[in-house]
mmCIF file of C-alpha atoms in Angstrom:
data_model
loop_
_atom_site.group_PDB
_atom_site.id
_atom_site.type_symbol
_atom_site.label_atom_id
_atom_site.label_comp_id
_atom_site.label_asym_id
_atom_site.label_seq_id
_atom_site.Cartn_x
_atom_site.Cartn_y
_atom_site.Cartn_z
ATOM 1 C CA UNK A 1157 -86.616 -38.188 -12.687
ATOM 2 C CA UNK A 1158 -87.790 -36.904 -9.411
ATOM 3 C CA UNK A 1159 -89.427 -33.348 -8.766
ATOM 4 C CA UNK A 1160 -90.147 -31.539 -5.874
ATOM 5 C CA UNK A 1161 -93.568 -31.917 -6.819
ATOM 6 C CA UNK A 1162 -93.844 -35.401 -7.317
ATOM 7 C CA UNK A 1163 -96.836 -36.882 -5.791
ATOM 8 C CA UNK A 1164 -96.516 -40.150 -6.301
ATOM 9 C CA UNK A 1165 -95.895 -41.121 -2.671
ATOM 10 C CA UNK A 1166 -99.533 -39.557 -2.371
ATOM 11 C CA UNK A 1167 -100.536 -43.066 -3.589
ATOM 12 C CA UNK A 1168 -99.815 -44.772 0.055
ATOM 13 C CA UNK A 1169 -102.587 -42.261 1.577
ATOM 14 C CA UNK A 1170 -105.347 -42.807 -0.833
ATOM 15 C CA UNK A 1171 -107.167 -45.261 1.656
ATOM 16 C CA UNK A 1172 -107.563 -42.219 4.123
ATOM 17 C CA UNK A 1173 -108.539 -39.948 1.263
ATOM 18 C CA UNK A 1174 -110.969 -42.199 0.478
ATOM 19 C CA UNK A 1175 -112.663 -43.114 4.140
ATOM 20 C CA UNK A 1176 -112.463 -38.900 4.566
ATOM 21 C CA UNK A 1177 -114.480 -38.740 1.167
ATOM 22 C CA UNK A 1178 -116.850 -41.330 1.862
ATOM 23 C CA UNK A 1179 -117.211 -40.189 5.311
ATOM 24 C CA UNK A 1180 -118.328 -36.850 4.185
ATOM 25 C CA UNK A 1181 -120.652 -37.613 1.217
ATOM 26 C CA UNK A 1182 -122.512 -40.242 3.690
ATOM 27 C CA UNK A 1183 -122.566 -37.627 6.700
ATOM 28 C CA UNK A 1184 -124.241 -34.742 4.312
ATOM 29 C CA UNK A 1185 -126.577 -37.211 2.832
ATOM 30 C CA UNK A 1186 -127.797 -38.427 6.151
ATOM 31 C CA UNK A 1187 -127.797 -35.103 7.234
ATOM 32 C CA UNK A 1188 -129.601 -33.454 4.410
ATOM 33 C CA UNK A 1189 -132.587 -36.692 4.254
ATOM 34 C CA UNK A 1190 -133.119 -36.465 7.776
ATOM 35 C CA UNK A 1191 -133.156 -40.460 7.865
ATOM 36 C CA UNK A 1192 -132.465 -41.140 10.940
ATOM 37 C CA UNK A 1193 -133.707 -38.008 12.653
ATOM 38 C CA UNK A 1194 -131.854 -35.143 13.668
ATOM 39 C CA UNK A 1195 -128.987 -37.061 15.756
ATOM 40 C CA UNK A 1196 -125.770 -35.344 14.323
ATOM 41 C CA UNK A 1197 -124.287 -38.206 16.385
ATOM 42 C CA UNK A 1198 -126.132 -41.620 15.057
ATOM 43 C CA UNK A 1199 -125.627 -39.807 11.765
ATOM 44 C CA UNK A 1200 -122.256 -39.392 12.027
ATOM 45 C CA UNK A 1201 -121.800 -43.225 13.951
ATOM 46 C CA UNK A 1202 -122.918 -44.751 10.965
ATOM 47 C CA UNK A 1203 -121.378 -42.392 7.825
ATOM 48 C CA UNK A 1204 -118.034 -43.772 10.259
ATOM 49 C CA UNK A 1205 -119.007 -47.320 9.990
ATOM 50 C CA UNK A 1206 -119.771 -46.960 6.203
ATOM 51 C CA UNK A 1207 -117.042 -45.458 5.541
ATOM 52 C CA UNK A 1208 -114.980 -47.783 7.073
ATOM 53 C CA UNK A 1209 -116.734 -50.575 5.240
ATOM 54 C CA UNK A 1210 -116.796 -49.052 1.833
ATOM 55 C CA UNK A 1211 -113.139 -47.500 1.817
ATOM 56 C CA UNK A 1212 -111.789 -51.109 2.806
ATOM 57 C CA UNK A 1213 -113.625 -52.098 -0.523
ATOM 58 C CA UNK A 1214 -111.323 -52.665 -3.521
ATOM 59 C CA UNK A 1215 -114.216 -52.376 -6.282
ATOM 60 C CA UNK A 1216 -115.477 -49.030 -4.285
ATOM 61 C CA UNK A 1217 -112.363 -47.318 -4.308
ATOM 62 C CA UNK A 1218 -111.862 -47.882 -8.059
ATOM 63 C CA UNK A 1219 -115.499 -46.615 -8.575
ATOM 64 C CA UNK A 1220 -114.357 -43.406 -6.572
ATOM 65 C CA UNK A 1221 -111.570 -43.092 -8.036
ATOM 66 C CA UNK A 1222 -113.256 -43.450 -11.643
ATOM 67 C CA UNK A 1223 -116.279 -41.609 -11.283
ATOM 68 C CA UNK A 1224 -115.115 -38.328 -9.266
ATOM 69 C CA UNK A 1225 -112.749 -36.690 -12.216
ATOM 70 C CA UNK A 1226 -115.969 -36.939 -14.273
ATOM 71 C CA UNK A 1227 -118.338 -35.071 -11.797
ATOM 72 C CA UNK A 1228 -115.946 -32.487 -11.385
ATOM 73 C CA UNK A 1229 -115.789 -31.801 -14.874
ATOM 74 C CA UNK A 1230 -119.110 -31.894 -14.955
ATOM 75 C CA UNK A 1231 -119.322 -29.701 -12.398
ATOM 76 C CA UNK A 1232 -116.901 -27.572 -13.876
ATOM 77 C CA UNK A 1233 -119.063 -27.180 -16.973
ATOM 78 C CA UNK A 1234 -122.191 -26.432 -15.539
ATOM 79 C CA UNK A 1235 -120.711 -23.951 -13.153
ATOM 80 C CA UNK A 1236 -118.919 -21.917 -16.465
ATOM 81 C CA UNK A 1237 -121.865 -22.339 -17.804
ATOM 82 C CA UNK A 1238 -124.293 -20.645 -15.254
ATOM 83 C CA UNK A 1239 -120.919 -17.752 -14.898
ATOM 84 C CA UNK A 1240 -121.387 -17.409 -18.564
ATOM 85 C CA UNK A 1241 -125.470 -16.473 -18.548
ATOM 86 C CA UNK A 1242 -125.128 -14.572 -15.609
ATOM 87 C CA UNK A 1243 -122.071 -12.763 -17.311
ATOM 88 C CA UNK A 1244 -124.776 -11.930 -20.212
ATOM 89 C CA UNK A 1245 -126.951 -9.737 -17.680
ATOM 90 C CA UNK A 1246 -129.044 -13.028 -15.987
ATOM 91 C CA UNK A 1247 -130.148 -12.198 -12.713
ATOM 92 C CA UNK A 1248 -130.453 -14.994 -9.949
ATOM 93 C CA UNK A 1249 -133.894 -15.426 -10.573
ATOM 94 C CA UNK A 1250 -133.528 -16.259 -14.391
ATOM 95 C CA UNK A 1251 -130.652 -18.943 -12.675
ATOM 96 C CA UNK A 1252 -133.584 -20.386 -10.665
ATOM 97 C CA UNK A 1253 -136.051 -20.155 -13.007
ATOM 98 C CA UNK A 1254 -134.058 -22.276 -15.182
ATOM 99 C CA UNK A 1255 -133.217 -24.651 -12.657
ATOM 100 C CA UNK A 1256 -136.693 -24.688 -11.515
ATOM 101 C CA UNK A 1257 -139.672 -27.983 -11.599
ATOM 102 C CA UNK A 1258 -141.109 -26.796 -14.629
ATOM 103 C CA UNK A 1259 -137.796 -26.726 -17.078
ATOM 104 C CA UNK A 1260 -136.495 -30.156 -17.733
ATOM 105 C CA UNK A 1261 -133.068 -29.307 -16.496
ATOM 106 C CA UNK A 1262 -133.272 -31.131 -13.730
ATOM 107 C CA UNK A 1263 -134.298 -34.290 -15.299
ATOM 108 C CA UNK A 1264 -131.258 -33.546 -17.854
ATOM 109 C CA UNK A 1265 -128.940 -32.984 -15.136
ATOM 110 C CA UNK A 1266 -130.084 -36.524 -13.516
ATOM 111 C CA UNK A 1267 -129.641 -38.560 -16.851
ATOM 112 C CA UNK A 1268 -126.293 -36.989 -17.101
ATOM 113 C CA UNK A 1269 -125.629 -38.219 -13.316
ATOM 114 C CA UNK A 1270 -127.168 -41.461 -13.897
ATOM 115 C CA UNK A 1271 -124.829 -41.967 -17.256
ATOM 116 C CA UNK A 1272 -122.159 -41.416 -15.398
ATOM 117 C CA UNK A 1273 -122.701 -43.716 -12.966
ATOM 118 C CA UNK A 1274 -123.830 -46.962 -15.487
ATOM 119 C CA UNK A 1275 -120.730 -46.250 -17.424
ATOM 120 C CA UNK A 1276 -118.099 -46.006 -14.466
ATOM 121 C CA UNK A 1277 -120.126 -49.269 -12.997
ATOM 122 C CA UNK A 1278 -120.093 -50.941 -16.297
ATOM 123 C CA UNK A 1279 -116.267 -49.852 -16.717
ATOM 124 C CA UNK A 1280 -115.389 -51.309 -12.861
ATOM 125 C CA UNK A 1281 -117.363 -54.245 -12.551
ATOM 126 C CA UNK A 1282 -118.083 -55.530 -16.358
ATOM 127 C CA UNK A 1283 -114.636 -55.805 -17.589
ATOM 128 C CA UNK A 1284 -112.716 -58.100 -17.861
ATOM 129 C CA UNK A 1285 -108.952 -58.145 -16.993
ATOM 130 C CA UNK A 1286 -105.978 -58.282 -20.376
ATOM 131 C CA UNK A 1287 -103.904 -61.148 -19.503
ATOM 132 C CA UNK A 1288 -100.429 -61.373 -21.500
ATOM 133 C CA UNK A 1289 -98.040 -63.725 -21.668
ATOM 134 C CA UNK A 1290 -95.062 -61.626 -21.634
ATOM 135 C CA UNK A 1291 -92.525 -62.280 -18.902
ATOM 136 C CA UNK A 1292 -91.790 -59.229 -17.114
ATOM 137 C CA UNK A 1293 -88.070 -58.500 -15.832
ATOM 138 C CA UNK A 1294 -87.895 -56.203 -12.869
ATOM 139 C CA UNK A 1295 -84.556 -53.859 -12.739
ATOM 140 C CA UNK A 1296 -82.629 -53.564 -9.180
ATOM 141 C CA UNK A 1297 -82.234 -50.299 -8.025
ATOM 142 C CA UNK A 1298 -79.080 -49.815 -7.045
ATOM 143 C CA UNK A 1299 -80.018 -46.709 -4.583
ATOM 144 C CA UNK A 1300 -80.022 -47.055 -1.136
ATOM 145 C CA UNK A 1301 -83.402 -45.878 -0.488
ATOM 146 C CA UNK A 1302 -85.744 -48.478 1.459
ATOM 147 C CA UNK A 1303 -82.755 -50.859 2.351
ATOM 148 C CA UNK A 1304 -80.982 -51.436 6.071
ATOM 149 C CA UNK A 1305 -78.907 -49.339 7.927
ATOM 150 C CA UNK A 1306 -78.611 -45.598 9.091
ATOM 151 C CA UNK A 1307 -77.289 -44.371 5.602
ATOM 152 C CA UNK A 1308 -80.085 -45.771 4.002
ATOM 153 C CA UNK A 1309 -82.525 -43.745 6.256
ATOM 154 C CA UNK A 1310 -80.346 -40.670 5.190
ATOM 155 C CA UNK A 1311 -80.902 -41.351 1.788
ATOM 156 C CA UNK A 1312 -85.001 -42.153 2.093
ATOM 157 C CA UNK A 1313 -84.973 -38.358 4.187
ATOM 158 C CA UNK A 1314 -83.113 -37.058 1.317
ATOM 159 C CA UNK A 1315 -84.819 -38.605 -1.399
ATOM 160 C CA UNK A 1316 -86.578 -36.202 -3.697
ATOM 161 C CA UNK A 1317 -89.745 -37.558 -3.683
ATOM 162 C CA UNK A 1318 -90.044 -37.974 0.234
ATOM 163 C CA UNK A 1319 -88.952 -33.756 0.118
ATOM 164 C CA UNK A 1320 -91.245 -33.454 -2.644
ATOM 165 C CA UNK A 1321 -94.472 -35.472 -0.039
ATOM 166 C CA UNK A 1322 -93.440 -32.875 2.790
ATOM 167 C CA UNK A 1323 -93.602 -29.789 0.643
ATOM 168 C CA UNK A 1324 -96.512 -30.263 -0.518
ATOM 169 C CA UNK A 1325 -98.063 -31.593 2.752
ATOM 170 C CA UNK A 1326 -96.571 -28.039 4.297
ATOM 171 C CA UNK A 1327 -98.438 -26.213 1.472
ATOM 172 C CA UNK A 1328 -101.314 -28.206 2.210
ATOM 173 C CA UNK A 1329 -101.490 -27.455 5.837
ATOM 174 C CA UNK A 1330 -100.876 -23.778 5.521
ATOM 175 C CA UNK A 1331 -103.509 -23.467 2.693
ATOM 176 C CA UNK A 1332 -106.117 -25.381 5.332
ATOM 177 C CA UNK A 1333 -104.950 -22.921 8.071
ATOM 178 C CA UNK A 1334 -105.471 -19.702 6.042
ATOM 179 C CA UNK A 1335 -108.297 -21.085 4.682
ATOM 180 C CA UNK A 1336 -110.427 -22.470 7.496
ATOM 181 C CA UNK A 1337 -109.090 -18.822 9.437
ATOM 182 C CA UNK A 1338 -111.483 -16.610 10.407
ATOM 183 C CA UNK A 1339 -111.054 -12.949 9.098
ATOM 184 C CA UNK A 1340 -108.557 -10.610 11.116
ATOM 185 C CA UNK A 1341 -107.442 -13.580 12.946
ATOM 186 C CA UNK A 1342 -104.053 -14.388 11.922
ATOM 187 C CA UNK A 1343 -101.418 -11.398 11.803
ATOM 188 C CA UNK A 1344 -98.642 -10.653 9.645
ATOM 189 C CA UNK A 1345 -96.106 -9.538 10.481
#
């Protein structure tokens, strides 16, 4: 059954999502390493040009795709956890002191990192694919969505999941508008 909120024509964008990802991650790297100097635009020239390289990568994008749920729960945990000791009466030098050279947190956090990365490259690249021998049927859909013909375009507008992809691009682009807004700027009314 189709929602409103069905995202699964999301799917057909995840090339772009992944090149605007990519992009990013490379840009702040170079960025933050200094690399290649302090050319914003070399920097940016080449996270482009990686991007474009690694996003067109099948085996990359299923690395992506397998490893960034896990850092953001990681994430997640380490951030509740830091809430959590400064919710205990932790000031934000007891935060840095445990985060500091001398603890081994660090070196915990970057086994945890490097775990994560082994497994989701052992997971992607060191498995092999299930082969069956079942013969799979495919079922005609007897809608007119994706055929010929000016009903048929009616019926793609129409469709719920199409209505579904432009509600919740519209919430999407409002949400980045109010967002990215700087105070006082935009006026109710």
């Amino acid at each position: 059954m189709a929602t409103f909120l069905d995202i699964g024509l999301l799917e057909h964008f995840n090339i772009v999502i992944y090149l605007v990802f990519i992009f990013v991650l490379l840009y702040a790297i170079l960025s933050i390493t200094k690399i290649l100097g302090e050319n914003k635009n070399l920097n940016a020239m080449l996270a482009l040009a990686l991007a474009f390289i690694l996003a067109l990568s099948g085996p990359t994008r299923e690395l992506i795709k397998f490893v960034t749920p896990t850092f953001f729960v990681f994430i997640f945990f380490a951030f509740f956890t830091i809430l959590i000791y400064k919710f205990m009466g932790a000031s934000d030098t007891d935060v840095s002191a445990i985060m500091g050279t001398k603890s081994g947190t660090r070196t915990f956090i970057l086994i945890i990192v490097l775990i994560i990365i082994l497994t989701s490259l052992g997971k992607i690249f060191f498995t092999e694919p299930v082969t069956s021998n079942v013969n799979e049927t495919t079922a005609a859909n007897a809608s007119s969505v994706g055929t010929k013909g000016e009903s048929a375009l009616t019926a793609t507008l129409t469709h719920p999941k199409v209505l579904g992809l432009a509600l919740i691009l519209i919430i999407g682009a409002y949400a980045m508008q109010f967002l990215s807004a700087t105070p006082g700027i935009i006026k109710r009314e």
